[in-house]
JSON list of C-alpha atoms in Angstrom, two decimals:
[
{"chain": "A", "resi": 1491, "resn": "GLN", "atom": "CA", "xyz": [0.00, 0.00, 0.00]},
{"chain": "A", "resi": 1492, "resn": "HIS", "atom": "CA", "xyz": [3.02, 2.25, 0.28]},
{"chain": "A", "resi": 1493, "resn": "CYS", "atom": "CA", "xyz": [4.20, 1.63, -3.29]},
{"chain": "A", "resi": 1494, "resn": "THR", "atom": "CA", "xyz": [3.01, 2.90, -6.64]},
{"chain": "A", "resi": 1495, "resn": "VAL", "atom": "CA", "xyz": [1.72, 0.00, -8.73]},
{"chain": "A", "resi": 1496, "resn": "TRP", "atom": "CA", "xyz": [2.51, 0.05, -12.46]},
{"chain": "A", "resi": 1497, "resn": "GLU", "atom": "CA", "xyz": [0.66, -2.39, -14.67]},
{"chain": "A", "resi": 1498, "resn": "GLY", "atom": "CA", "xyz": [1.77, -3.86, -17.97]},
{"chain": "A", "resi": 1499, "resn": "LEU", "atom": "CA", "xyz": [5.51, -3.74, -17.22]},
{"chain": "A", "resi": 1500, "resn": "TYR", "atom": "CA", "xyz": [8.08, -6.49, -17.59]},
{"chain": "A", "resi": 1501, "resn": "VAL", "atom": "CA", "xyz": [11.34, -6.81, -15.67]},
{"chain": "A", "resi": 1502, "resn": "GLN", "atom": "CA", "xyz": [14.20, -8.56, -17.41]},
{"chain": "A", "resi": 1503, "resn": "LYS", "atom": "CA", "xyz": [17.65, -9.51, -16.18]},
{"chain": "A", "resi": 1504, "resn": "TYR", "atom": "CA", "xyz": [20.53, -8.50, -18.41]},
{"chain": "A", "resi": 1505, "resn": "LEU", "atom": "CA", "xyz": [22.69, -11.39, -19.66]},
{"chain": "A", "resi": 1506, "resn": "GLU", "atom": "CA", "xyz": [26.18, -10.43, -18.54]},
{"chain": "A", "resi": 1507, "resn": "CYS", "atom": "CA", "xyz": [28.05, -13.37, -20.07]},
{"chain": "A", "resi": 1508, "resn": "PRO", "atom": "CA", "xyz": [26.89, -13.82, -23.67]},
{"chain": "A", "resi": 1509, "resn": "LEU", "atom": "CA", "xyz": [28.78, -16.00, -26.08]},
{"chain": "A", "resi": 1510, "resn": "LEU", "atom": "CA", "xyz": [30.75, -13.66, -28.33]},
{"chain": "A", "resi": 1511, "resn": "HIS", "atom": "CA", "xyz": [31.76, -13.68, -31.99]},
{"chain": "A", "resi": 1512, "resn": "ASP", "atom": "CA", "xyz": [35.05, -11.87, -32.55]},
{"chain": "A", "resi": 1513, "resn": "SER", "atom": "CA", "xyz": [34.54, -10.13, -29.17]},
{"chain": "A", "resi": 1514, "resn": "ARG", "atom": "CA", "xyz": [31.10, -8.93, -30.29]},
{"chain": "A", "resi": 1515, "resn": "LYS", "atom": "CA", "xyz": [27.65, -9.78, -29.09]},
{"chain": "A", "resi": 1516, "resn": "PHE", "atom": "CA", "xyz": [25.21, -11.53, -31.44]},
{"chain": "A", "resi": 1517, "resn": "ASP", "atom": "CA", "xyz": [21.73, -12.99, -31.47]},
{"chain": "A", "resi": 1518, "resn": "ILE", "atom": "CA", "xyz": [19.95, -15.72, -33.43]},
{"chain": "A", "resi": 1519, "resn": "ARG", "atom": "CA", "xyz": [17.04, -15.02, -35.77]},
{"chain": "A", "resi": 1520, "resn": "GLN", "atom": "CA", "xyz": [14.99, -18.19, -36.12]},
{"chain": "A", "resi": 1521, "resn": "TRP", "atom": "CA", "xyz": [11.96, -18.37, -38.43]},
{"chain": "A", "resi": 1522, "resn": "VAL", "atom": "CA", "xyz": [8.91, -20.24, -37.15]},
{"chain": "A", "resi": 1523, "resn": "LEU", "atom": "CA", "xyz": [5.78, -21.00, -39.17]},
{"chain": "A", "resi": 1524, "resn": "ILE", "atom": "CA", "xyz": [2.40, -21.45, -37.49]},
{"chain": "A", "resi": 1525, "resn": "LYS", "atom": "CA", "xyz": [0.21, -23.21, -40.02]},
{"chain": "A", "resi": 1526, "resn": "SER", "atom": "CA", "xyz": [-2.66, -23.93, -37.64]},
{"chain": "A", "resi": 1527, "resn": "VAL", "atom": "CA", "xyz": [-3.69, -22.95, -34.11]},
{"chain": "A", "resi": 1528, "resn": "ALA", "atom": "CA", "xyz": [-6.36, -25.61, -33.50]},
{"chain": "A", "resi": 1529, "resn": "PRO", "atom": "CA", "xyz": [-4.72, -28.06, -33.69]},
{"chain": "A", "resi": 1530, "resn": "LEU", "atom": "CA", "xyz": [-1.40, -26.37, -33.10]},
{"chain": "A", "resi": 1531, "resn": "LYS", "atom": "CA", "xyz": [0.82, -27.14, -36.09]},
{"chain": "A", "resi": 1532, "resn": "VAL", "atom": "CA", "xyz": [4.27, -25.54, -36.01]},
{"chain": "A", "resi": 1533, "resn": "PHE", "atom": "CA", "xyz": [7.27, -25.68, -38.34]},
{"chain": "A", "resi": 1534, "resn": "LEU", "atom": "CA", "xyz": [10.85, -24.62, -37.70]},
{"chain": "A", "resi": 1535, "resn": "PHE", "atom": "CA", "xyz": [13.04, -23.49, -40.60]},
{"chain": "A", "resi": 1536, "resn": "SER", "atom": "CA", "xyz": [16.20, -25.59, -40.59]},
{"chain": "A", "resi": 1537, "resn": "GLU", "atom": "CA", "xyz": [18.43, -22.61, -41.37]},
{"chain": "A", "resi": 1538, "resn": "CYS", "atom": "CA", "xyz": [18.80, -19.52, -39.21]},
{"chain": "A", "resi": 1539, "resn": "TYR", "atom": "CA", "xyz": [21.20, -16.59, -39.16]},
{"chain": "A", "resi": 1540, "resn": "PHE", "atom": "CA", "xyz": [23.13, -14.57, -36.62]},
{"chain": "A", "resi": 1541, "resn": "ARG", "atom": "CA", "xyz": [23.04, -10.78, -36.27]},
{"chain": "A", "resi": 1542, "resn": "VAL", "atom": "CA", "xyz": [26.28, -9.33, -34.93]},
{"chain": "A", "resi": 1543, "resn": "CYS", "atom": "CA", "xyz": [26.86, -6.03, -33.15]},
{"chain": "A", "resi": 1544, "resn": "LYS", "atom": "CA", "xyz": [29.19, -3.53, -34.82]},
{"chain": "A", "resi": 1545, "resn": "HIS", "atom": "CA", "xyz": [31.13, -2.68, -31.64]},
{"chain": "A", "resi": 1546, "resn": "GLN", "atom": "CA", "xyz": [32.99, -4.96, -29.23]},
{"chain": "A", "resi": 1547, "resn": "PHE", "atom": "CA", "xyz": [31.08, -6.08, -26.15]},
{"chain": "A", "resi": 1548, "resn": "SER", "atom": "CA", "xyz": [31.88, -4.37, -22.86]},
{"chain": "A", "resi": 1549, "resn": "LEU", "atom": "CA", "xyz": [29.94, -4.06, -19.61]},
{"chain": "A", "resi": 1550, "resn": "ASP", "atom": "CA", "xyz": [31.86, -0.83, -19.02]},
{"chain": "A", "resi": 1551, "resn": "ALA", "atom": "CA", "xyz": [30.13, 0.83, -21.97]},
{"chain": "A", "resi": 1552, "resn": "LEU", "atom": "CA", "xyz": [26.44, 0.20, -21.37]},
{"chain": "A", "resi": 1553, "resn": "GLN", "atom": "CA", "xyz": [25.57, 3.45, -23.14]},
{"chain": "A", "resi": 1554, "resn": "ASP", "atom": "CA", "xyz": [27.01, 2.11, -26.41]},
{"chain": "A", "resi": 1555, "resn": "VAL", "atom": "CA", "xyz": [23.89, 0.61, -27.99]},
{"chain": "A", "resi": 1556, "resn": "ARG", "atom": "CA", "xyz": [25.86, -0.83, -30.93]},
{"chain": "A", "resi": 1557, "resn": "SER", "atom": "CA", "xyz": [27.77, -2.90, -28.42]},
{"chain": "A", "resi": 1558, "resn": "HIS", "atom": "CA", "xyz": [24.70, -4.32, -26.68]},
{"chain": "A", "resi": 1559, "resn": "LEU", "atom": "CA", "xyz": [21.73, -4.28, -29.08]},
{"chain": "A", "resi": 1560, "resn": "THR", "atom": "CA", "xyz": [21.96, -6.70, -31.96]},
{"chain": "A", "resi": 1561, "resn": "ASN", "atom": "CA", "xyz": [18.93, -5.67, -34.02]},
{"chain": "A", "resi": 1562, "resn": "TRP", "atom": "CA", "xyz": [19.62, -4.02, -37.36]},
{"chain": "A", "resi": 1563, "resn": "ALA", "atom": "CA", "xyz": [17.41, -1.03, -36.58]},
{"chain": "A", "resi": 1564, "resn": "VAL", "atom": "CA", "xyz": [20.24, 0.04, -34.26]},
{"chain": "A", "resi": 1565, "resn": "ASN", "atom": "CA", "xyz": [23.37, -1.38, -35.87]},
{"chain": "A", "resi": 1566, "resn": "GLY", "atom": "CA", "xyz": [22.25, -0.57, -39.40]},
{"chain": "A", "resi": 1567, "resn": "LYS", "atom": "CA", "xyz": [22.48, 3.16, -38.75]},
{"chain": "A", "resi": 1568, "resn": "GLU", "atom": "CA", "xyz": [26.25, 3.15, -38.60]},
{"chain": "A", "resi": 1569, "resn": "ASP", "atom": "CA", "xyz": [28.15, 4.13, -41.73]},
{"chain": "A", "resi": 1570, "resn": "GLN", "atom": "CA", "xyz": [28.40, 0.97, -43.80]},
{"chain": "A", "resi": 1571, "resn": "ALA", "atom": "CA", "xyz": [31.69, 2.12, -45.30]},
{"chain": "A", "resi": 1572, "resn": "GLN", "atom": "CA", "xyz": [33.17, 2.07, -41.79]},
{"chain": "A", "resi": 1573, "resn": "SER", "atom": "CA", "xyz": [32.11, -1.36, -40.63]},
{"chain": "A", "resi": 1574, "resn": "GLY", "atom": "CA", "xyz": [30.72, -3.25, -43.62]},
{"chain": "A", "resi": 1575, "resn": "VAL", "atom": "CA", "xyz": [27.26, -4.73, -44.00]},
{"chain": "A", "resi": 1576, "resn": "GLU", "atom": "CA", "xyz": [28.54, -8.26, -44.59]},
{"chain": "A", "resi": 1577, "resn": "ASP", "atom": "CA", "xyz": [30.18, -8.20, -41.18]},
{"chain": "A", "resi": 1578, "resn": "SER", "atom": "CA", "xyz": [26.83, -7.74, -39.42]},
{"chain": "A", "resi": 1579, "resn": "VAL", "atom": "CA", "xyz": [25.49, -11.23, -40.21]},
{"chain": "A", "resi": 1580, "resn": "ILE", "atom": "CA", "xyz": [26.92, -14.75, -40.17]},
{"chain": "A", "resi": 1581, "resn": "SER", "atom": "CA", "xyz": [25.46, -18.00, -41.44]},
{"chain": "A", "resi": 1582, "resn": "LEU", "atom": "CA", "xyz": [24.66, -21.14, -39.48]},
{"chain": "A", "resi": 1583, "resn": "THR", "atom": "CA", "xyz": [27.40, -22.99, -41.35]},
{"chain": "A", "resi": 1584, "resn": "SER", "atom": "CA", "xyz": [29.99, -20.41, -40.30]},
{"chain": "A", "resi": 1585, "resn": "PHE", "atom": "CA", "xyz": [28.73, -20.48, -36.73]},
{"chain": "A", "resi": 1586, "resn": "LYS", "atom": "CA", "xyz": [29.00, -24.28, -36.51]},
{"chain": "A", "resi": 1587, "resn": "THR", "atom": "CA", "xyz": [32.58, -24.06, -37.77]},
{"chain": "A", "resi": 1588, "resn": "GLU", "atom": "CA", "xyz": [33.36, -21.42, -35.15]},
{"chain": "A", "resi": 1589, "resn": "LEU", "atom": "CA", "xyz": [31.83, -23.57, -32.40]},
{"chain": "A", "resi": 1590, "resn": "ALA", "atom": "CA", "xyz": [34.09, -26.47, -33.38]},
{"chain": "A", "resi": 1591, "resn": "GLU", "atom": "CA", "xyz": [37.32, -24.57, -34.04]},
{"chain": "A", "resi": 1592, "resn": "VAL", "atom": "CA", "xyz": [37.19, -21.80, -31.42]},
{"chain": "A", "resi": 1593, "resn": "HIS", "atom": "CA", "xyz": [35.15, -23.36, -28.62]},
{"chain": "A", "resi": 1594, "resn": "GLY", "atom": "CA", "xyz": [35.91, -27.03, -29.23]},
{"chain": "A", "resi": 1595, "resn": "ALA", "atom": "CA", "xyz": [32.19, -27.80, -29.31]},
{"chain": "A", "resi": 1596, "resn": "ARG", "atom": "CA", "xyz": [31.65, -30.14, -32.25]},
{"chain": "A", "resi": 1597, "resn": "ASN", "atom": "CA", "xyz": [28.03, -31.08, -32.92]},
{"chain": "A", "resi": 1598, "resn": "ALA", "atom": "CA", "xyz": [26.96, -28.65, -30.20]},
{"chain": "A", "resi": 1599, "resn": "TRP", "atom": "CA", "xyz": [24.31, -27.12, -32.46]},
{"chain": "A", "resi": 1600, "resn": "GLU", "atom": "CA", "xyz": [22.54, -30.40, -33.23]},
{"chain": "A", "resi": 1601, "resn": "ASP", "atom": "CA", "xyz": [23.02, -32.02, -29.81]},
{"chain": "A", "resi": 1602, "resn": "PHE", "atom": "CA", "xyz": [22.59, -29.12, -27.41]},
{"chain": "A", "resi": 1603, "resn": "ILE", "atom": "CA", "xyz": [21.51, -25.79, -28.93]},
{"chain": "A", "resi": 1604, "resn": "LEU", "atom": "CA", "xyz": [18.82, -26.81, -31.44]},
{"chain": "A", "resi": 1605, "resn": "PRO", "atom": "CA", "xyz": [16.87, -28.94, -28.91]},
{"chain": "A", "resi": 1606, "resn": "GLN", "atom": "CA", "xyz": [16.74, -25.88, -26.62]},
{"chain": "A", "resi": 1607, "resn": "ILE", "atom": "CA", "xyz": [15.41, -23.69, -29.45]},
{"chain": "A", "resi": 1608, "resn": "LYS", "atom": "CA", "xyz": [12.70, -26.24, -30.26]},
{"chain": "A", "resi": 1609, "resn": "GLN", "atom": "CA", "xyz": [11.71, -26.42, -26.60]},
{"chain": "A", "resi": 1610, "resn": "ILE", "atom": "CA", "xyz": [11.48, -22.63, -26.35]},
{"chain": "A", "resi": 1611, "resn": "VAL", "atom": "CA", "xyz": [9.28, -22.44, -29.45]},
{"chain": "A", "resi": 1612, "resn": "GLN", "atom": "CA", "xyz": [7.00, -25.20, -28.20]},
{"chain": "A", "resi": 1613, "resn": "THR", "atom": "CA", "xyz": [6.69, -23.73, -24.71]},
{"chain": "A", "resi": 1614, "resn": "THR", "atom": "CA", "xyz": [5.93, -20.17, -25.82]},
{"chain": "A", "resi": 1615, "resn": "LEU", "atom": "CA", "xyz": [3.30, -21.26, -28.33]},
{"chain": "A", "resi": 1616, "resn": "GLN", "atom": "CA", "xyz": [1.64, -23.70, -25.95]},
{"chain": "A", "resi": 1617, "resn": "ALA", "atom": "CA", "xyz": [1.53, -20.99, -23.29]},
{"chain": "A", "resi": 1618, "resn": "THR", "atom": "CA", "xyz": [-0.28, -18.59, -25.64]},
{"chain": "A", "resi": 1619, "resn": "GLN", "atom": "CA", "xyz": [-2.31, -21.09, -27.66]},
{"chain": "A", "resi": 1620, "resn": "GLY", "atom": "CA", "xyz": [-5.53, -20.24, -25.80]},
{"chain": "A", "resi": 1621, "resn": "ARG", "atom": "CA", "xyz": [-5.20, -16.59, -26.80]},
{"chain": "A", "resi": 1622, "resn": "LEU", "atom": "CA", "xyz": [-4.46, -17.24, -30.47]},
{"chain": "A", "resi": 1623, "resn": "GLU", "atom": "CA", "xyz": [-7.42, -17.02, -32.83]},
{"chain": "A", "resi": 1624, "resn": "HIS", "atom": "CA", "xyz": [-7.78, -19.83, -35.34]},
{"chain": "A", "resi": 1625, "resn": "ILE", "atom": "CA", "xyz": [-8.73, -18.55, -38.80]},
{"chain": "A", "resi": 1626, "resn": "ASP", "atom": "CA", "xyz": [-9.13, -21.08, -41.60]},
{"chain": "A", "resi": 1627, "resn": "GLY", "atom": "CA", "xyz": [-6.72, -20.53, -44.46]},
{"chain": "A", "resi": 1628, "resn": "CYS", "atom": "CA", "xyz": [-4.43, -18.24, -42.45]},
{"chain": "A", "resi": 1629, "resn": "PHE", "atom": "CA", "xyz": [-0.89, -18.71, -41.19]},
{"chain": "A", "resi": 1630, "resn": "ASN", "atom": "CA", "xyz": [1.71, -16.70, -39.30]},
{"chain": "A", "resi": 1631, "resn": "LEU", "atom": "CA", "xyz": [5.44, -16.34, -39.90]},
{"chain": "A", "resi": 1632, "resn": "MET", "atom": "CA", "xyz": [7.20, -15.58, -36.62]},
{"chain": "A", "resi": 1633, "resn": "GLY", "atom": "CA", "xyz": [10.74, -14.37, -35.98]},
{"chain": "A", "resi": 1634, "resn": "TYR", "atom": "CA", "xyz": [12.22, -15.70, -32.74]},
{"chain": "A", "resi": 1635, "resn": "ASP", "atom": "CA", "xyz": [15.20, -13.73, -31.43]},
{"chain": "A", "resi": 1636, "resn": "LEU", "atom": "CA", "xyz": [17.42, -15.76, -29.13]},
{"chain": "A", "resi": 1637, "resn": "ILE", "atom": "CA", "xyz": [20.79, -15.36, -27.48]},
{"chain": "A", "resi": 1638, "resn": "LEU", "atom": "CA", "xyz": [23.45, -17.79, -26.23]},
{"chain": "A", "resi": 1639, "resn": "ASP", "atom": "CA", "xyz": [25.40, -17.45, -23.02]},
{"chain": "A", "resi": 1640, "resn": "GLU", "atom": "CA", "xyz": [28.99, -18.61, -22.65]},
{"chain": "A", "resi": 1641, "resn": "ASN", "atom": "CA", "xyz": [27.76, -22.04, -21.51]},
{"chain": "A", "resi": 1642, "resn": "LEU", "atom": "CA", "xyz": [25.70, -22.43, -24.71]},
{"chain": "A", "resi": 1643, "resn": "HIS", "atom": "CA", "xyz": [22.39, -22.05, -22.92]},
{"chain": "A", "resi": 1644, "resn": "VAL", "atom": "CA", "xyz": [19.71, -20.47, -25.12]},
{"chain": "A", "resi": 1645, "resn": "TRP", "atom": "CA", "xyz": [17.68, -17.49, -23.86]},
{"chain": "A", "resi": 1646, "resn": "LEU", "atom": "CA", "xyz": [14.62, -16.00, -25.52]},
{"chain": "A", "resi": 1647, "resn": "LEU", "atom": "CA", "xyz": [14.85, -12.28, -26.24]},
{"chain": "A", "resi": 1648, "resn": "GLU", "atom": "CA", "xyz": [11.55, -11.70, -28.03]},
{"chain": "A", "resi": 1649, "resn": "VAL", "atom": "CA", "xyz": [9.10, -13.07, -30.58]},
{"chain": "A", "resi": 1650, "resn": "ASN", "atom": "CA", "xyz": [8.33, -10.92, -33.61]},
{"chain": "A", "resi": 1651, "resn": "GLY", "atom": "CA", "xyz": [4.89, -11.26, -35.15]},
{"chain": "A", "resi": 1652, "resn": "SER", "atom": "CA", "xyz": [5.93, -9.53, -38.38]},
{"chain": "A", "resi": 1653, "resn": "PRO", "atom": "CA", "xyz": [9.65, -10.29, -38.79]},
{"chain": "A", "resi": 1654, "resn": "GLY", "atom": "CA", "xyz": [11.69, -8.32, -41.26]},
{"chain": "A", "resi": 1655, "resn": "CYS", "atom": "CA", "xyz": [13.03, -10.37, -44.18]},
{"chain": "A", "resi": 1656, "resn": "ASP", "atom": "CA", "xyz": [15.91, -8.22, -45.36]},
{"chain": "A", "resi": 1657, "resn": "ALA", "atom": "CA", "xyz": [17.89, -10.09, -48.01]},
{"chain": "A", "resi": 1658, "resn": "LYS", "atom": "CA", "xyz": [20.17, -7.18, -48.96]},
{"chain": "A", "resi": 1659, "resn": "ARG", "atom": "CA", "xyz": [22.72, -7.72, -46.21]},
{"chain": "A", "resi": 1660, "resn": "SER", "atom": "CA", "xyz": [24.32, -10.88, -47.53]},
{"chain": "A", "resi": 1661, "resn": "PRO", "atom": "CA", "xyz": [24.15, -13.17, -50.60]},
{"chain": "A", "resi": 1662, "resn": "PHE", "atom": "CA", "xyz": [23.45, -16.20, -48.42]},
{"chain": "A", "resi": 1663, "resn": "LEU", "atom": "CA", "xyz": [20.50, -14.37, -46.83]},
{"chain": "A", "resi": 1664, "resn": "LYS", "atom": "CA", "xyz": [19.01, -13.69, -50.25]},
{"chain": "A", "resi": 1665, "resn": "GLN", "atom": "CA", "xyz": [19.30, -17.35, -51.18]},
{"chain": "A", "resi": 1666, "resn": "MET", "atom": "CA", "xyz": [17.92, -18.50, -47.82]},
{"chain": "A", "resi": 1667, "resn": "LEU", "atom": "CA", "xyz": [14.97, -16.11, -47.99]},
{"chain": "A", "resi": 1668, "resn": "SER", "atom": "CA", "xyz": [14.05, -17.25, -51.49]},
{"chain": "A", "resi": 1669, "resn": "ARG", "atom": "CA", "xyz": [14.10, -20.88, -50.39]},
{"chain": "A", "resi": 1670, "resn": "MET", "atom": "CA", "xyz": [12.15, -20.13, -47.19]},
{"chain": "A", "resi": 1671, "resn": "ILE", "atom": "CA", "xyz": [9.34, -18.35, -49.06]},
{"chain": "A", "resi": 1672, "resn": "HIS", "atom": "CA", "xyz": [9.19, -20.99, -51.79]},
{"chain": "A", "resi": 1673, "resn": "ARG", "atom": "CA", "xyz": [8.77, -23.80, -49.29]},
{"chain": "A", "resi": 1674, "resn": "LEU", "atom": "CA", "xyz": [6.42, -21.75, -47.09]},
{"chain": "A", "resi": 1675, "resn": "ILE", "atom": "CA", "xyz": [4.01, -21.49, -50.04]},
{"chain": "A", "resi": 1676, "resn": "ASP", "atom": "CA", "xyz": [4.34, -25.24, -50.59]},
{"chain": "A", "resi": 1677, "resn": "VAL", "atom": "CA", "xyz": [3.54, -26.02, -46.96]},
{"chain": "A", "resi": 1678, "resn": "VAL", "atom": "CA", "xyz": [0.73, -23.51, -46.46]},
{"chain": "A", "resi": 1679, "resn": "CYS", "atom": "CA", "xyz": [-1.02, -23.42, -49.83]},
{"chain": "A", "resi": 1680, "resn": "PHE", "atom": "CA", "xyz": [-0.44, -26.92, -51.19]},
{"chain": "A", "resi": 1681, "resn": "ASP", "atom": "CA", "xyz": [-0.06, -28.96, -47.95]},
{"chain": "A", "resi": 1682, "resn": "ARG", "atom": "CA", "xyz": [3.37, -30.20, -49.01]},
{"chain": "A", "resi": 1683, "resn": "GLU", "atom": "CA", "xyz": [4.53, -30.52, -45.44]},
{"chain": "A", "resi": 1684, "resn": "ASP", "atom": "CA", "xyz": [7.09, -33.29, -45.86]},
{"chain": "A", "resi": 1685, "resn": "PRO", "atom": "CA", "xyz": [10.64, -32.13, -46.66]},
{"chain": "A", "resi": 1686, "resn": "ASP", "atom": "CA", "xyz": [11.30, -32.13, -50.41]},
{"chain": "A", "resi": 1687, "resn": "GLY", "atom": "CA", "xyz": [14.86, -33.43, -50.13]},
{"chain": "A", "resi": 1688, "resn": "GLU", "atom": "CA", "xyz": [16.62, -30.07, -50.41]},
{"chain": "A", "resi": 1689, "resn": "GLN", "atom": "CA", "xyz": [18.03, -27.94, -47.63]},
{"chain": "A", "resi": 1690, "resn": "PRO", "atom": "CA", "xyz": [17.14, -25.74, -45.88]},
{"chain": "A", "resi": 1691, "resn": "ASP", "atom": "CA", "xyz": [13.50, -26.66, -45.33]},
{"chain": "A", "resi": 1692, "resn": "TRP", "atom": "CA", "xyz": [10.57, -26.33, -42.96]},
{"chain": "A", "resi": 1693, "resn": "ILE", "atom": "CA", "xyz": [10.58, -29.08, -40.33]},
{"chain": "A", "resi": 1694, "resn": "GLN", "atom": "CA", "xyz": [7.47, -29.79, -38.28]},
{"chain": "A", "resi": 1695, "resn": "ILE", "atom": "CA", "xyz": [8.07, -29.90, -34.54]},
{"chain": "A", "resi": 1696, "resn": "ASP", "atom": "CA", "xyz": [5.95, -31.79, -32.07]},
{"chain": "A", "resi": 1697, "resn": "SER", "atom": "CA", "xyz": [3.28, -30.14, -29.98]},
{"chain": "A", "resi": 1698, "resn": "THR", "atom": "CA", "xyz": [1.92, -31.87, -26.88]},
{"chain": "A", "resi": 1699, "resn": "ASN", "atom": "CA", "xyz": [-1.15, -29.65, -26.65]},
{"chain": "A", "resi": 1700, "resn": "ASP", "atom": "CA", "xyz": [-2.86, -30.52, -29.94]}
]
């Protein structure tokens, strides 16, 4: 009764020990497709990408947003001639190589990181399933933003309901985006849900609350 109550606020703990790429903070952008709400039918795109900060990470420079915020709305404002657009994104293939060569963690993505991502996607969607409206013939493409700590634990940053699909930042992003959209149309419009034998592809993940 002695405190002012504020509603609609969230308190988050800052992750002080993120896994770094070349001394810079990064996050994971993972595409998720919700084909149906009732029953809940969810697909995970088998390829993701990693958005890298322009400045080196330091807890002594919390005011430097380009050291701490990975989204391109912040880092994209810096002069591209200074830092290079290509340097702001890395592929899953490059990240797996870095895990093996720099951190000595071979197969860490398949054995440890990916299962955590799947669990996060399942848990968040199951938690909100009752508030999602089922509309026949509709789907939703979601962008999950995640971050790794130095022990390779995955943390959810946010879920984007209308994720940006910017293919201009890297040739591999352009190719990945084209493939993602092509297979999304197959899955949603023509019910071709099984993988077609090419990679990357949409992979259905289990839901226990169907």
